[in-house]
PDB file of C-alpha atoms in Angstrom:
ATOM      1  CA  UNK A   9       0.012  -0.023  -0.012  1.00  0.00           C
ATOM      2  CA  UNK A  10       1.405   3.482  -0.895  1.00  0.00           C
ATOM      3  CA  UNK A  11       2.526   5.569   2.082  1.00  0.00           C
ATOM      4  CA  UNK A  12       2.409   9.293   2.654  1.00  0.00           C
ATOM      5  CA  UNK A  13       5.561  10.993   3.806  1.00  0.00           C
ATOM      6  CA  UNK A  14       6.413  14.475   4.989  1.00  0.00           C
ATOM      7  CA  UNK A  15       9.857  15.782   4.073  1.00  0.00           C
ATOM      8  CA  UNK A  16      11.777  19.102   4.393  1.00  0.00           C
ATOM      9  CA  UNK A  17      14.241  20.167   1.651  1.00  0.00           C
ATOM     10  CA  UNK A  18      17.656  20.929   3.252  1.00  0.00           C
ATOM     11  CA  UNK A  19      17.887  24.474   1.903  1.00  0.00           C
ATOM     12  CA  UNK A  20      19.488  25.648   5.173  1.00  0.00           C
ATOM     13  CA  UNK A  21      21.463  22.502   5.995  1.00  0.00           C
ATOM     14  CA  UNK A  22      24.857  22.895   7.612  1.00  0.00           C
ATOM     15  CA  UNK A  23      26.829  21.402  10.492  1.00  0.00           C
ATOM     16  CA  UNK A  24      27.384  24.326  12.785  1.00  0.00           C
ATOM     17  CA  UNK A  25      27.027  22.697  16.229  1.00  0.00           C
ATOM     18  CA  UNK A  26      27.597  19.241  17.683  1.00  0.00           C
ATOM     19  CA  UNK A  27      24.755  17.492  19.516  1.00  0.00           C
ATOM     20  CA  UNK A  28      25.567  13.931  18.534  1.00  0.00           C
ATOM     21  CA  UNK A  29      28.757  11.976  17.856  1.00  0.00           C
ATOM     22  CA  UNK A  30      28.380  12.233  14.102  1.00  0.00           C
ATOM     23  CA  UNK A  31      28.541  16.028  13.991  1.00  0.00           C
ATOM     24  CA  UNK A  32      31.856  17.854  13.522  1.00  0.00           C
ATOM     25  CA  UNK A  33      31.435  21.580  12.882  1.00  0.00           C
ATOM     26  CA  UNK A  34      35.068  21.942  11.798  1.00  0.00           C
ATOM     27  CA  UNK A  35      34.422  19.539   8.943  1.00  0.00           C
ATOM     28  CA  UNK A  36      31.246  21.299   7.836  1.00  0.00           C
ATOM     29  CA  UNK A  37      29.009  20.061   5.119  1.00  0.00           C
ATOM     30  CA  UNK A  38      28.222  20.814   1.500  1.00  0.00           C
ATOM     31  CA  UNK A  39      24.629  22.067   1.199  1.00  0.00           C
ATOM     32  CA  UNK A  40      24.416  21.584  -2.560  1.00  0.00           C
ATOM     33  CA  UNK A  41      25.424  17.989  -2.280  1.00  0.00           C
ATOM     34  CA  UNK A  42      22.983  17.464   0.546  1.00  0.00           C
ATOM     35  CA  UNK A  43      20.141  18.828  -1.568  1.00  0.00           C
ATOM     36  CA  UNK A  44      21.048  16.596  -4.501  1.00  0.00           C
ATOM     37  CA  UNK A  45      21.107  13.527  -2.246  1.00  0.00           C
ATOM     38  CA  UNK A  46      17.874  14.505  -0.593  1.00  0.00           C
ATOM     39  CA  UNK A  47      16.262  14.994  -3.973  1.00  0.00           C
ATOM     40  CA  UNK A  48      17.406  11.459  -4.870  1.00  0.00           C
ATOM     41  CA  UNK A  49      15.673  10.095  -1.717  1.00  0.00           C
ATOM     42  CA  UNK A  50      12.475  11.966  -2.546  1.00  0.00           C
ATOM     43  CA  UNK A  51      12.552  10.633  -6.110  1.00  0.00           C
ATOM     44  CA  UNK A  52      13.063   7.082  -4.827  1.00  0.00           C
ATOM     45  CA  UNK A  53       9.893   7.289  -2.787  1.00  0.00           C
ATOM     46  CA  UNK A  54       7.878   8.730  -5.586  1.00  0.00           C
ATOM     47  CA  UNK A  55       9.116   6.087  -8.062  1.00  0.00           C
ATOM     48  CA  UNK A  56       7.906   3.475  -5.628  1.00  0.00           C
ATOM     49  CA  UNK A  57       4.440   5.050  -5.700  1.00  0.00           C
ATOM     50  CA  UNK A  58       4.505   6.805  -2.377  1.00  0.00           C
ATOM     51  CA  UNK A  59       3.198  10.355  -1.856  1.00  0.00           C
ATOM     52  CA  UNK A  60       5.555  13.045  -0.568  1.00  0.00           C
ATOM     53  CA  UNK A  61       4.405  16.299   0.967  1.00  0.00           C
ATOM     54  CA  UNK A  62       6.812  19.073   1.880  1.00  0.00           C
ATOM     55  CA  UNK A  63       7.071  21.464   4.868  1.00  0.00           C
ATOM     56  CA  UNK A  64       8.829  24.724   4.234  1.00  0.00           C
ATOM     57  CA  UNK A  65      12.337  24.851   5.707  1.00  0.00           C
ATOM     58  CA  UNK A  66      12.987  27.572   8.242  1.00  0.00           C
ATOM     59  CA  UNK A  67      16.181  29.605   8.068  1.00  0.00           C
ATOM     60  CA  UNK A  68      18.338  29.062  11.098  1.00  0.00           C
ATOM     61  CA  UNK A  69      17.124  25.488  11.613  1.00  0.00           C
ATOM     62  CA  UNK A  70      19.749  23.398   9.757  1.00  0.00           C
ATOM     63  CA  UNK A  71      18.428  20.108  11.147  1.00  0.00           C
ATOM     64  CA  UNK A  72      14.822  20.632  10.137  1.00  0.00           C
ATOM     65  CA  UNK A  73      15.542  18.398   7.185  1.00  0.00           C
ATOM     66  CA  UNK A  74      15.294  15.495   9.639  1.00  0.00           C
ATOM     67  CA  UNK A  75      11.516  15.491   9.437  1.00  0.00           C
ATOM     68  CA  UNK A  76      11.179  12.231  11.339  1.00  0.00           C
ATOM     69  CA  UNK A  77      11.994  14.018  14.531  1.00  0.00           C
ATOM     70  CA  UNK A  78       9.186  16.555  14.122  1.00  0.00           C
ATOM     71  CA  UNK A  79       6.243  14.436  15.379  1.00  0.00           C
ATOM     72  CA  UNK A  80       4.560  11.098  15.747  1.00  0.00           C
ATOM     73  CA  UNK A  81       1.530  10.598  13.575  1.00  0.00           C
ATOM     74  CA  UNK A  82      -0.910   7.752  14.284  1.00  0.00           C
ATOM     75  CA  UNK A  83      -4.560   7.628  13.072  1.00  0.00           C
ATOM     76  CA  UNK A  84      -4.484  11.366  12.241  1.00  0.00           C
ATOM     77  CA  UNK A  85      -3.368  12.137  15.800  1.00  0.00           C
ATOM     78  CA  UNK A  86      -0.096  14.119  15.960  1.00  0.00           C
ATOM     79  CA  UNK A  87       1.979  13.959  19.088  1.00  0.00           C
ATOM     80  CA  UNK A  88       4.421  16.825  18.713  1.00  0.00           C
ATOM     81  CA  UNK A  89       8.164  17.004  19.470  1.00  0.00           C
ATOM     82  CA  UNK A  90       9.889  18.741  22.353  1.00  0.00           C
ATOM     83  CA  UNK A  91      13.540  18.698  21.581  1.00  0.00           C
ATOM     84  CA  UNK A  92      16.295  17.923  24.059  1.00  0.00           C
ATOM     85  CA  UNK A  93      18.620  20.612  22.680  1.00  0.00           C
ATOM     86  CA  UNK A  94      17.703  24.256  22.349  1.00  0.00           C
ATOM     87  CA  UNK A  95      19.247  24.427  18.826  1.00  0.00           C
ATOM     88  CA  UNK A  96      16.353  22.381  17.560  1.00  0.00           C
ATOM     89  CA  UNK A  97      13.641  23.681  19.803  1.00  0.00           C
ATOM     90  CA  UNK A  98      11.638  25.719  17.253  1.00  0.00           C
ATOM     91  CA  UNK A  99      11.294  22.687  14.951  1.00  0.00           C
ATOM     92  CA  UNK A 100       8.592  21.167  17.158  1.00  0.00           C
ATOM     93  CA  UNK A 101       6.147  23.990  16.879  1.00  0.00           C
ATOM     94  CA  UNK A 102       6.853  24.373  13.158  1.00  0.00           C
ATOM     95  CA  UNK A 103       5.888  20.741  12.460  1.00  0.00           C
ATOM     96  CA  UNK A 104       2.856  20.848  14.750  1.00  0.00           C
ATOM     97  CA  UNK A 105       1.605  23.965  13.104  1.00  0.00           C
ATOM     98  CA  UNK A 106       1.873  22.274   9.646  1.00  0.00           C
ATOM     99  CA  UNK A 107      -0.418  19.416  10.823  1.00  0.00           C
ATOM    100  CA  UNK A 108      -2.878  21.698  12.755  1.00  0.00           C
ATOM    101  CA  UNK A 109      -3.358  23.813   9.575  1.00  0.00           C
ATOM    102  CA  UNK A 110      -4.393  20.637   7.719  1.00  0.00           C
ATOM    103  CA  UNK A 111      -7.046  19.529  10.230  1.00  0.00           C
ATOM    104  CA  UNK A 112      -5.076  16.895  12.209  1.00  0.00           C
ATOM    105  CA  UNK A 113      -5.706  16.471  15.934  1.00  0.00           C
ATOM    106  CA  UNK A 114      -2.484  17.688  17.527  1.00  0.00           C
ATOM    107  CA  UNK A 115      -0.911  17.569  21.010  1.00  0.00           C
ATOM    108  CA  UNK A 116       1.787  19.901  22.248  1.00  0.00           C
ATOM    109  CA  UNK A 117       3.816  17.548  24.492  1.00  0.00           C
ATOM    110  CA  UNK A 118       4.722  18.158  28.129  1.00  0.00           C
ATOM    111  CA  UNK A 119       7.820  15.810  28.003  1.00  0.00           C
ATOM    112  CA  UNK A 120      11.012  15.783  26.017  1.00  0.00           C
ATOM    113  CA  UNK A 121      10.710  13.565  22.898  1.00  0.00           C
ATOM    114  CA  UNK A 122      11.983  13.698  19.325  1.00  0.00           C
ATOM    115  CA  UNK A 123       9.122  12.341  17.340  1.00  0.00           C
ATOM    116  CA  UNK A 124       9.653   9.359  15.020  1.00  0.00           C
ATOM    117  CA  UNK A 125      13.352   9.518  15.894  1.00  0.00           C
ATOM    118  CA  UNK A 126      12.317   7.600  19.052  1.00  0.00           C
ATOM    119  CA  UNK A 127       8.767   6.347  18.236  1.00  0.00           C
ATOM    120  CA  UNK A 128       8.421   3.621  15.562  1.00  0.00           C
ATOM    121  CA  UNK A 129       4.918   2.408  14.798  1.00  0.00           C
ATOM    122  CA  UNK A 130       3.977  -1.192  14.040  1.00  0.00           C
ATOM    123  CA  UNK A 131       0.553  -2.703  13.418  1.00  0.00           C
ATOM    124  CA  UNK A 132      -0.390  -3.114  17.115  1.00  0.00           C
ATOM    125  CA  UNK A 133       2.270  -1.300  19.134  1.00  0.00           C
ATOM    126  CA  UNK A 134       4.605   1.645  19.110  1.00  0.00           C
ATOM    127  CA  UNK A 135       8.286   0.984  19.909  1.00  0.00           C
ATOM    128  CA  UNK A 136       9.823   3.849  21.827  1.00  0.00           C
ATOM    129  CA  UNK A 137      13.486   4.663  22.466  1.00  0.00           C
ATOM    130  CA  UNK A 138      14.978   6.283  25.578  1.00  0.00           C
ATOM    131  CA  UNK A 139      18.396   6.812  27.017  1.00  0.00           C
ATOM    132  CA  UNK A 140      19.695   9.879  25.123  1.00  0.00           C
ATOM    133  CA  UNK A 141      16.956  12.098  23.757  1.00  0.00           C
ATOM    134  CA  UNK A 142      13.401  11.045  24.607  1.00  0.00           C
ATOM    135  CA  UNK A 143      12.290  10.948  28.215  1.00  0.00           C
ATOM    136  CA  UNK A 144      10.562   7.728  29.218  1.00  0.00           C
ATOM    137  CA  UNK A 145       7.619   9.795  30.601  1.00  0.00           C
ATOM    138  CA  UNK A 146       6.941  10.876  27.028  1.00  0.00           C
ATOM    139  CA  UNK A 147       6.278   7.220  26.199  1.00  0.00           C
ATOM    140  CA  UNK A 148       3.342   7.244  28.648  1.00  0.00           C
ATOM    141  CA  UNK A 149       2.093  10.570  27.370  1.00  0.00           C
ATOM    142  CA  UNK A 150       2.152   9.413  23.782  1.00  0.00           C
ATOM    143  CA  UNK A 151       0.426   6.170  24.683  1.00  0.00           C
ATOM    144  CA  UNK A 152      -2.467   8.105  26.255  1.00  0.00           C
ATOM    145  CA  UNK A 153      -2.815  10.369  23.265  1.00  0.00           C
ATOM    146  CA  UNK A 154      -2.482   7.842  20.413  1.00  0.00           C
ATOM    147  CA  UNK A 155      -4.277   5.001  22.210  1.00  0.00           C
ATOM    148  CA  UNK A 156      -1.811   2.278  21.290  1.00  0.00           C
ATOM    149  CA  UNK A 157       0.570   0.310  23.553  1.00  0.00           C
ATOM    150  CA  UNK A 158       3.996   1.935  23.721  1.00  0.00           C
ATOM    151  CA  UNK A 159       6.914  -0.374  24.491  1.00  0.00           C
ATOM    152  CA  UNK A 160      10.031   1.257  25.939  1.00  0.00           C
ATOM    153  CA  UNK A 161      13.493   0.265  24.750  1.00  0.00           C
ATOM    154  CA  UNK A 162      16.741   1.644  26.305  1.00  0.00           C
ATOM    155  CA  UNK A 163      19.577   2.764  24.008  1.00  0.00           C
ATOM    156  CA  UNK A 164      23.088   2.545  25.417  1.00  0.00           C
ATOM    157  CA  UNK A 165      25.480   3.537  22.626  1.00  0.00           C
ATOM    158  CA  UNK A 166      25.644   7.363  21.949  1.00  0.00           C
ATOM    159  CA  UNK A 167      26.284   6.835  18.276  1.00  0.00           C
ATOM    160  CA  UNK A 168      22.730   5.378  18.126  1.00  0.00           C
ATOM    161  CA  UNK A 169      21.108   8.181  20.009  1.00  0.00           C
ATOM    162  CA  UNK A 170      17.677   7.696  18.462  1.00  0.00           C
ATOM    163  CA  UNK A 171      15.714   4.474  18.112  1.00  0.00           C
ATOM    164  CA  UNK A 172      15.537   4.976  14.311  1.00  0.00           C
ATOM    165  CA  UNK A 173      19.342   4.752  14.101  1.00  0.00           C
ATOM    166  CA  UNK A 174      19.230   1.217  15.634  1.00  0.00           C
ATOM    167  CA  UNK A 175      15.941  -0.340  14.429  1.00  0.00           C
ATOM    168  CA  UNK A 176      13.400  -0.045  11.654  1.00  0.00           C
ATOM    169  CA  UNK A 177      10.080  -1.852  11.104  1.00  0.00           C
ATOM    170  CA  UNK A 178      10.141  -4.218   8.123  1.00  0.00           C
ATOM    171  CA  UNK A 179       6.380  -4.332   8.140  1.00  0.00           C
ATOM    172  CA  UNK A 180       3.633  -4.151  10.747  1.00  0.00           C
ATOM    173  CA  UNK A 181       4.801  -7.291  12.514  1.00  0.00           C
ATOM    174  CA  UNK A 182       8.560  -7.533  12.274  1.00  0.00           C
ATOM    175  CA  UNK A 183      11.683  -5.410  12.568  1.00  0.00           C
ATOM    176  CA  UNK A 184      15.381  -5.174  11.754  1.00  0.00           C
ATOM    177  CA  UNK A 185      17.742  -4.043  14.512  1.00  0.00           C
ATOM    178  CA  UNK A 186      21.293  -3.812  15.751  1.00  0.00           C
ATOM    179  CA  UNK A 187      21.414  -5.624  19.086  1.00  0.00           C
ATOM    180  CA  UNK A 188      24.419  -3.924  20.628  1.00  0.00           C
ATOM    181  CA  UNK A 189      22.695  -0.466  20.532  1.00  0.00           C
ATOM    182  CA  UNK A 190      20.331  -1.753  23.238  1.00  0.00           C
ATOM    183  CA  UNK A 191      20.585  -2.604  26.936  1.00  0.00           C
ATOM    184  CA  UNK A 192      20.547  -6.259  27.902  1.00  0.00           C
ATOM    185  CA  UNK A 193      16.929  -6.103  29.018  1.00  0.00           C
ATOM    186  CA  UNK A 194      15.835  -4.400  25.844  1.00  0.00           C
ATOM    187  CA  UNK A 195      17.654  -6.994  23.795  1.00  0.00           C
ATOM    188  CA  UNK A 196      15.841  -9.715  25.643  1.00  0.00           C
ATOM    189  CA  UNK A 197      12.512  -7.943  25.058  1.00  0.00           C
ATOM    190  CA  UNK A 198      13.228  -7.643  21.325  1.00  0.00           C
ATOM    191  CA  UNK A 199      14.152 -11.314  21.044  1.00  0.00           C
ATOM    192  CA  UNK A 200      10.908 -12.262  22.744  1.00  0.00           C
ATOM    193  CA  UNK A 201       8.764  -9.879  20.618  1.00  0.00           C
ATOM    194  CA  UNK A 202      10.458 -10.474  17.292  1.00  0.00           C
ATOM    195  CA  UNK A 203      12.040 -13.953  17.214  1.00  0.00           C
ATOM    196  CA  UNK A 204      12.242 -13.733  13.376  1.00  0.00           C
ATOM    197  CA  UNK A 205      13.850 -10.297  13.268  1.00  0.00           C
ATOM    198  CA  UNK A 206      16.591  -9.406  10.845  1.00  0.00           C
ATOM    199  CA  UNK A 207      19.730  -8.629  12.846  1.00  0.00           C
ATOM    200  CA  UNK A 208      22.349  -6.156  11.612  1.00  0.00           C
ATOM    201  CA  UNK A 209      26.068  -6.222  12.371  1.00  0.00           C
ATOM    202  CA  UNK A 210      28.345  -3.373  13.509  1.00  0.00           C
ATOM    203  CA  UNK A 211      29.671  -2.496  10.064  1.00  0.00           C
ATOM    204  CA  UNK A 212      26.210  -1.770   8.652  1.00  0.00           C
ATOM    205  CA  UNK A 213      25.032  -0.036  11.811  1.00  0.00           C
ATOM    206  CA  UNK A 214      28.095   2.300  11.716  1.00  0.00           C
ATOM    207  CA  UNK A 215      26.975   3.642   8.316  1.00  0.00           C
ATOM    208  CA  UNK A 216      23.426   4.225   9.718  1.00  0.00           C
ATOM    209  CA  UNK A 217      22.182   1.248   7.766  1.00  0.00           C
ATOM    210  CA  UNK A 218      19.385   0.832  10.346  1.00  0.00           C
ATOM    211  CA  UNK A 219      18.068   4.290   9.558  1.00  0.00           C
ATOM    212  CA  UNK A 220      15.959   2.823   6.745  1.00  0.00           C
ATOM    213  CA  UNK A 221      12.357   2.975   5.509  1.00  0.00           C
ATOM    214  CA  UNK A 222      10.444  -0.205   4.552  1.00  0.00           C
ATOM    215  CA  UNK A 223       7.033  -0.324   2.844  1.00  0.00           C
ATOM    216  CA  UNK A 224       6.816  -4.052   3.498  1.00  0.00           C
ATOM    217  CA  UNK A 225       8.470  -4.941   0.192  1.00  0.00           C
ATOM    218  CA  UNK A 226      11.117  -2.365  -0.583  1.00  0.00           C
ATOM    219  CA  UNK A 227      13.642  -1.060   1.893  1.00  0.00           C
ATOM    220  CA  UNK A 228      15.147   2.389   1.193  1.00  0.00           C
ATOM    221  CA  UNK A 229      18.536   2.086   2.826  1.00  0.00           C
ATOM    222  CA  UNK A 230      21.961   3.739   2.921  1.00  0.00           C
ATOM    223  CA  UNK A 231      23.984   2.409   0.030  1.00  0.00           C
ATOM    224  CA  UNK A 232      27.019   1.565   2.175  1.00  0.00           C
ATOM    225  CA  UNK A 233      25.083  -0.974   4.284  1.00  0.00           C
ATOM    226  CA  UNK A 234      26.071  -3.814   1.906  1.00  0.00           C
ATOM    227  CA  UNK A 235      25.844  -6.852   4.147  1.00  0.00           C
ATOM    228  CA  UNK A 236      22.459  -5.855   5.437  1.00  0.00           C
ATOM    229  CA  UNK A 237      21.165  -5.388   1.909  1.00  0.00           C
ATOM    230  CA  UNK A 238      22.216  -8.955   1.072  1.00  0.00           C
ATOM    231  CA  UNK A 239      20.444 -10.296   4.179  1.00  0.00           C
ATOM    232  CA  UNK A 240      17.269  -8.332   3.322  1.00  0.00           C
ATOM    233  CA  UNK A 241      17.319  -9.806  -0.218  1.00  0.00           C
ATOM    234  CA  UNK A 242      17.733 -13.310   1.316  1.00  0.00           C
ATOM    235  CA  UNK A 243      14.653 -12.603   3.410  1.00  0.00           C
ATOM    236  CA  UNK A 244      12.582 -11.559   0.465  1.00  0.00           C
ATOM    237  CA  UNK A 245      12.829  -7.760   0.590  1.00  0.00           C
ATOM    238  CA  UNK A 246      14.044  -5.503  -2.185  1.00  0.00           C
ATOM    239  CA  UNK A 247      16.714  -3.007  -1.026  1.00  0.00           C
ATOM    240  CA  UNK A 248      16.645   0.433  -2.619  1.00  0.00           C
ATOM    241  CA  UNK A 249      20.078   1.937  -1.968  1.00  0.00           C
ATOM    242  CA  UNK A 250      20.452   5.667  -1.731  1.00  0.00           C
ATOM    243  CA  UNK A 251      23.441   7.973  -1.038  1.00  0.00           C
ATOM    244  CA  UNK A 252      22.815  10.309   1.876  1.00  0.00           C
ATOM    245  CA  UNK A 253      26.528  10.582   2.977  1.00  0.00           C
ATOM    246  CA  UNK A 254      26.368  14.347   3.289  1.00  0.00           C
ATOM    247  CA  UNK A 255      23.403  14.366   5.623  1.00  0.00           C
ATOM    248  CA  UNK A 256      25.065  11.596   7.649  1.00  0.00           C
ATOM    249  CA  UNK A 257      27.563  14.241   8.703  1.00  0.00           C
ATOM    250  CA  UNK A 258      24.734  15.416  10.951  1.00  0.00           C
ATOM    251  CA  UNK A 259      23.691  11.931  11.981  1.00  0.00           C
ATOM    252  CA  UNK A 260      20.951  11.439   9.468  1.00  0.00           C
ATOM    253  CA  UNK A 261      19.830   8.878   6.885  1.00  0.00           C
ATOM    254  CA  UNK A 262      16.714   7.974   4.932  1.00  0.00           C
ATOM    255  CA  UNK A 263      14.453   7.515   7.978  1.00  0.00           C
ATOM    256  CA  UNK A 264      15.638  10.708   9.602  1.00  0.00           C
ATOM    257  CA  UNK A 265      14.448  12.630   6.525  1.00  0.00           C
ATOM    258  CA  UNK A 266      11.060  10.929   6.451  1.00  0.00           C
ATOM    259  CA  UNK A 267       8.013  11.420   8.712  1.00  0.00           C
ATOM    260  CA  UNK A 268       5.219   9.022   7.964  1.00  0.00           C
ATOM    261  CA  UNK A 269       1.654  10.380   7.974  1.00  0.00           C
ATOM    262  CA  UNK A 270      -0.693   7.639   9.089  1.00  0.00           C
ATOM    263  CA  UNK A 271      -4.439   7.301   9.205  1.00  0.00           C
ATOM    264  CA  UNK A 272      -5.600   9.251   6.189  1.00  0.00           C
ATOM    265  CA  UNK A 273      -7.347   6.263   4.684  1.00  0.00           C
TER     266      UNK A 273
END
């Protein structure tokens, strides 16, 4: 089934501060390259038959391109983002305003959370990350608002500071993840919940290969995650490799750039 995604063109993208281990302001980033790579991602979605809507980028918010962090959208209910770092603070209201203007039911959160960076929706549950950015109390707040069970998972490696850097849903029932990004208890929980999960190794995780988007058949994935692509093919999925190496300088990949809008049908 075609999906609906919200994206933000990286017109103001740069690496001018460091709020995760991937960011190095002294190395900078090439905005023109980032835009070309982002356009390639957008085209990949459209060629797969998915719909892409755009939010206007805001000058002074270089990370607004990472639309996934802007909200959680389930059944036309939009749980907004409240960012952990002040550099990104204005992004939350900007995304919430976009949805409110289009008639979605929105909630301005009371607790720190970074949208789909740390909330990943499956058919029956929402998986939620904590440990670096999203406060576990936001998991309870989101559960009350969207009306679905929210399962907390603890992240322990600062390179994988959002859940979407360490895990992605393959479909409504199964996931792919990098075990070492999670605490021992969360690993045990994932094994119990998803005994048939696809497991990724360190080499693919370290190129943000887990920051991928699956429609249940195709998996849009960072091109460098070669071993994971082979395993996905073996399991019956079709990898769609994309190059987002410039945006990775800020810790982003395909999923970071992609906020899924659910419930419009």
